[in-house]
Short mmCIF file of C-alpha atoms in Angstrom, two decimals:
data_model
loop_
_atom_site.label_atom_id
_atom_site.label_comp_id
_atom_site.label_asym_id
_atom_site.label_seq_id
_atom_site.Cartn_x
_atom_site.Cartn_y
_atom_site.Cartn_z
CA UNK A 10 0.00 0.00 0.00
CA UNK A 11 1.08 3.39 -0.85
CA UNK A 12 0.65 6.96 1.01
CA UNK A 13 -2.86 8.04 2.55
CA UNK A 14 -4.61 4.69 0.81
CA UNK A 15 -6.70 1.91 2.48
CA UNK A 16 -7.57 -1.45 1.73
CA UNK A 17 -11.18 -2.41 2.61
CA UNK A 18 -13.22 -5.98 2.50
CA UNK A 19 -16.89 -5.30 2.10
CA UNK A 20 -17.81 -9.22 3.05
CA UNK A 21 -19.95 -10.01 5.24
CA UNK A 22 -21.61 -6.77 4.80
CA UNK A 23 -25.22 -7.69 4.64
CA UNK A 24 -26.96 -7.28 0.79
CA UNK A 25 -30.04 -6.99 2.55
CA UNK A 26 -31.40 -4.50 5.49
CA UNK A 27 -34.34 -4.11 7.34
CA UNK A 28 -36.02 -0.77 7.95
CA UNK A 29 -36.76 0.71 11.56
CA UNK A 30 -40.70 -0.84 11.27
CA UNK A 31 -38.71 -4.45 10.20
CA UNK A 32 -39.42 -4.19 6.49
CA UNK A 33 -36.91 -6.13 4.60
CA UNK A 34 -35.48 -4.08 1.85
CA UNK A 35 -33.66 -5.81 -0.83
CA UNK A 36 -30.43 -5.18 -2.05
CA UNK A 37 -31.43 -4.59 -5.68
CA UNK A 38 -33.51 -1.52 -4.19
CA UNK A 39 -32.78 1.91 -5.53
CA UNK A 40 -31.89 4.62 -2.82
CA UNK A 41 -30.69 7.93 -3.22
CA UNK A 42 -26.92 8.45 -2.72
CA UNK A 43 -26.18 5.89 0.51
CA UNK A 44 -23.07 5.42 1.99
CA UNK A 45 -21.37 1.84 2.87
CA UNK A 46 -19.20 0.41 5.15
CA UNK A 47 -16.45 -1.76 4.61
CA UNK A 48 -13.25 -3.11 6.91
CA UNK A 49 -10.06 -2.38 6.76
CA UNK A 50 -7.25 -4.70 5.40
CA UNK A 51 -4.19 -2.69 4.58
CA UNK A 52 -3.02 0.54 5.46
CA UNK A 53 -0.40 2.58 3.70
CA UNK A 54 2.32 3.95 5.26
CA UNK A 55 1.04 7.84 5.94
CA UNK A 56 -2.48 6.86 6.82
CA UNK A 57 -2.32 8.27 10.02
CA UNK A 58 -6.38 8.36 11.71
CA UNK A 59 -7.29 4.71 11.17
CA UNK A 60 -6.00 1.08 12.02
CA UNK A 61 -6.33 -2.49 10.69
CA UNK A 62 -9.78 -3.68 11.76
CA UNK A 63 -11.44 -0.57 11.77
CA UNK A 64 -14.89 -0.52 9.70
CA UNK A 65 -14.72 2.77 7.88
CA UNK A 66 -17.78 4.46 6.03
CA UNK A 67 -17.28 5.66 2.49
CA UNK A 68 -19.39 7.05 -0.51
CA UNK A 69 -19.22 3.90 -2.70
CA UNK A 70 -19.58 6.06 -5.87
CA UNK A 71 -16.05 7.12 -5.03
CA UNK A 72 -14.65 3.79 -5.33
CA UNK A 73 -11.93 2.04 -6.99
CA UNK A 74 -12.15 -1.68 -7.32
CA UNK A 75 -9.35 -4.36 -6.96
CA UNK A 76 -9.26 -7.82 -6.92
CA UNK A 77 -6.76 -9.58 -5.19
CA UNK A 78 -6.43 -13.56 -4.67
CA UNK A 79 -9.64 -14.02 -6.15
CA UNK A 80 -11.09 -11.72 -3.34
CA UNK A 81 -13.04 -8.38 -4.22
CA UNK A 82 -11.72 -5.19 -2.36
CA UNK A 83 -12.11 -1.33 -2.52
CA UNK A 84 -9.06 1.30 -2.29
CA UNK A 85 -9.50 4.40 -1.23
CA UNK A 86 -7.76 7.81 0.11
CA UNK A 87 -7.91 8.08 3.89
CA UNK A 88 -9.43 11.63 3.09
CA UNK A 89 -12.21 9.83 1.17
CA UNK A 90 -13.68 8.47 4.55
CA UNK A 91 -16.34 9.94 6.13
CA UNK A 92 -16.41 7.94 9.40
CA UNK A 93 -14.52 5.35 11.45
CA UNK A 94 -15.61 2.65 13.73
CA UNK A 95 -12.56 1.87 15.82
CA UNK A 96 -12.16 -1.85 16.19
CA UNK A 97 -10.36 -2.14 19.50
CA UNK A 98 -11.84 -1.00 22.98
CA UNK A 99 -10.03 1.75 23.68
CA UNK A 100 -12.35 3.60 26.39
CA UNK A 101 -12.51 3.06 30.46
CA UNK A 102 -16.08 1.83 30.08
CA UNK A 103 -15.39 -0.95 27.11
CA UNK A 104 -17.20 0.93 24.45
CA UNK A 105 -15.66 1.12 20.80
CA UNK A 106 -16.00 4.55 19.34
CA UNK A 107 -16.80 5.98 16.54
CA UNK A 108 -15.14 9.05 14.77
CA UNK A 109 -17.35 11.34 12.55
#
């Protein structure tokens, strides 16, 4: 990895979600612009605000695509985050944070 990029995985992110009254939207459905979120694989060496492990949320219209040992991934600029789930607890009372 090279400069500010990051690897992400998007498996195991669900294709499917459920709305707040437990509707079951499908992945085929057509939103307006919704961001995704993805974990991190690989860091490169001046990322500076997020870790391996770390689920990061990103606009996935602003995306590169790579596939790597038959595995699909996403690389993107650490600026092109817009949040950041740390994986680790890192907090007196055992919650994980998250970074807007």
């Amino acid at each position: 990895m090279l400069h500010d990029r990051v690897l992400v995985s998007r498996e195991g992110e669900p294709g499917e979600r459920k709305s707040g009254g437990g509707i079951v939207i499908p992945a085929t459905a057509s939103v307006g612009k919704r961001l995704a979120w993805a974990e991190v694989v690989a860091l490169g060496a001046h990322v500076r605000q997020v870790n391996l492990g770390d689920r990061v949320l990103y606009d996935p219209e602003d995306k590169a695509e790579v596939e790597l040992q038959s595995k699909d991934y996403v690389l993107l600029r650490e600026r092109d985050l817009h949040a950041v789930t740390v994986a680790a607890t890192t907090s007196d009372n055992g919650r994980t944070g998250l970074y807007l």
